[in-house]
Structure formats: C-alpha cells, structure tokens
Short mmCIF file of C-alpha atoms in Angstrom, two decimals:
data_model
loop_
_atom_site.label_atom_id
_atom_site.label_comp_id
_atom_site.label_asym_id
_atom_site.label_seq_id
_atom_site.Cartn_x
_atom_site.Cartn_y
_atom_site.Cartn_z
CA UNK A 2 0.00 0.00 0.00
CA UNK A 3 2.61 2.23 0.69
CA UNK A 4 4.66 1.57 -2.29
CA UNK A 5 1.05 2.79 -4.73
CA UNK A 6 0.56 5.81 -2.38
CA UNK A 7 4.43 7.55 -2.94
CA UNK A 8 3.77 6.04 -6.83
CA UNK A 9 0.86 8.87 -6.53
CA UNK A 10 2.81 11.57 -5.18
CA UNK A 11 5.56 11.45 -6.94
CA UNK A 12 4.47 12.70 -10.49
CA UNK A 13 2.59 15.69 -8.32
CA UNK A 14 5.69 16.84 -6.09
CA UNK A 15 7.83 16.89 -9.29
CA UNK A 16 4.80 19.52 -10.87
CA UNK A 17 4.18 21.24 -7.26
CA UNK A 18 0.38 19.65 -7.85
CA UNK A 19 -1.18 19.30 -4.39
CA UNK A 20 -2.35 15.95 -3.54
CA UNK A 21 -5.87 14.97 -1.55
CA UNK A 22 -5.92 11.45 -0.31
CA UNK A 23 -8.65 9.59 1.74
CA UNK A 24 -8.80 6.58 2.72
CA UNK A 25 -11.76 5.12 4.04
CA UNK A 26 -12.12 1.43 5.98
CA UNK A 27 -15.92 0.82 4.60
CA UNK A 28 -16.16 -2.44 6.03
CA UNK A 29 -15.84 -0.85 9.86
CA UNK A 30 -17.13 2.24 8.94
CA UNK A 31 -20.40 1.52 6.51
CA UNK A 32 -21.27 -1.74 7.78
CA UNK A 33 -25.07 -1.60 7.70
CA UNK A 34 -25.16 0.90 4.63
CA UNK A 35 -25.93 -0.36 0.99
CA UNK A 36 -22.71 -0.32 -0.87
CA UNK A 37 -24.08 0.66 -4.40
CA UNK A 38 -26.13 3.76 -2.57
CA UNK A 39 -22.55 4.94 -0.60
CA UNK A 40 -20.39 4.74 -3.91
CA UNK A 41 -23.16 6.59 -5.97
CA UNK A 42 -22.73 8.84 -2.96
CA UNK A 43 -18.96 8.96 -2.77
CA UNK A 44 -17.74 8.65 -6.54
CA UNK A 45 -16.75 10.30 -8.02
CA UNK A 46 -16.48 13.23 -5.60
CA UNK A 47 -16.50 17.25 -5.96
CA UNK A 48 -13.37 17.74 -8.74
CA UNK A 49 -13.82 14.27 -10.14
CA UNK A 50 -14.53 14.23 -13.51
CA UNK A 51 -17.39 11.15 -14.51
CA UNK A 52 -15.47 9.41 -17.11
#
C-alpha cells in the first residue's frame, strides 16, 4: 500500500500539484449501509470528472 501511495505523489511533487488522499475502511465504517447507494454517494467526488 505504501509503495502505490508515494507512486501517486511522486508525479505531483515533481509539478508542485497538491495531492488529496482519503482513505476510508468501509467495512468498519459503513457496515449496515448499501454499498451501491454509498459509492453513488462517494464517486466520483466534488473535482472528479465522470469518465
């Protein structure tokens, strides 16, 4: 996991591109919730295009 996140900031620190990250545990955190309804929800989020 590590190893994909610093393969994501690399490219940006190189450009000075800032770099938002989340990470969410949706098994702990979303347990009772429909999973189709929270990633309709979720994805793609505010600056995200749809493609």
């Amino acid at each position: 996991m590590l190893f994909v996140v610093r393969r994501l900031q690399e490219p940006g620190r190189r450009k000075k591109i800032p770099l938002y990250m989340c990470f969410v545990d949706v098994n702990k955190a979303y347990d009772s919730v429909d999973r189709g309804i929270l990633w309709k929800v979720l994805w793609p989020g505010p600056g995200f295009p749809r493609s």
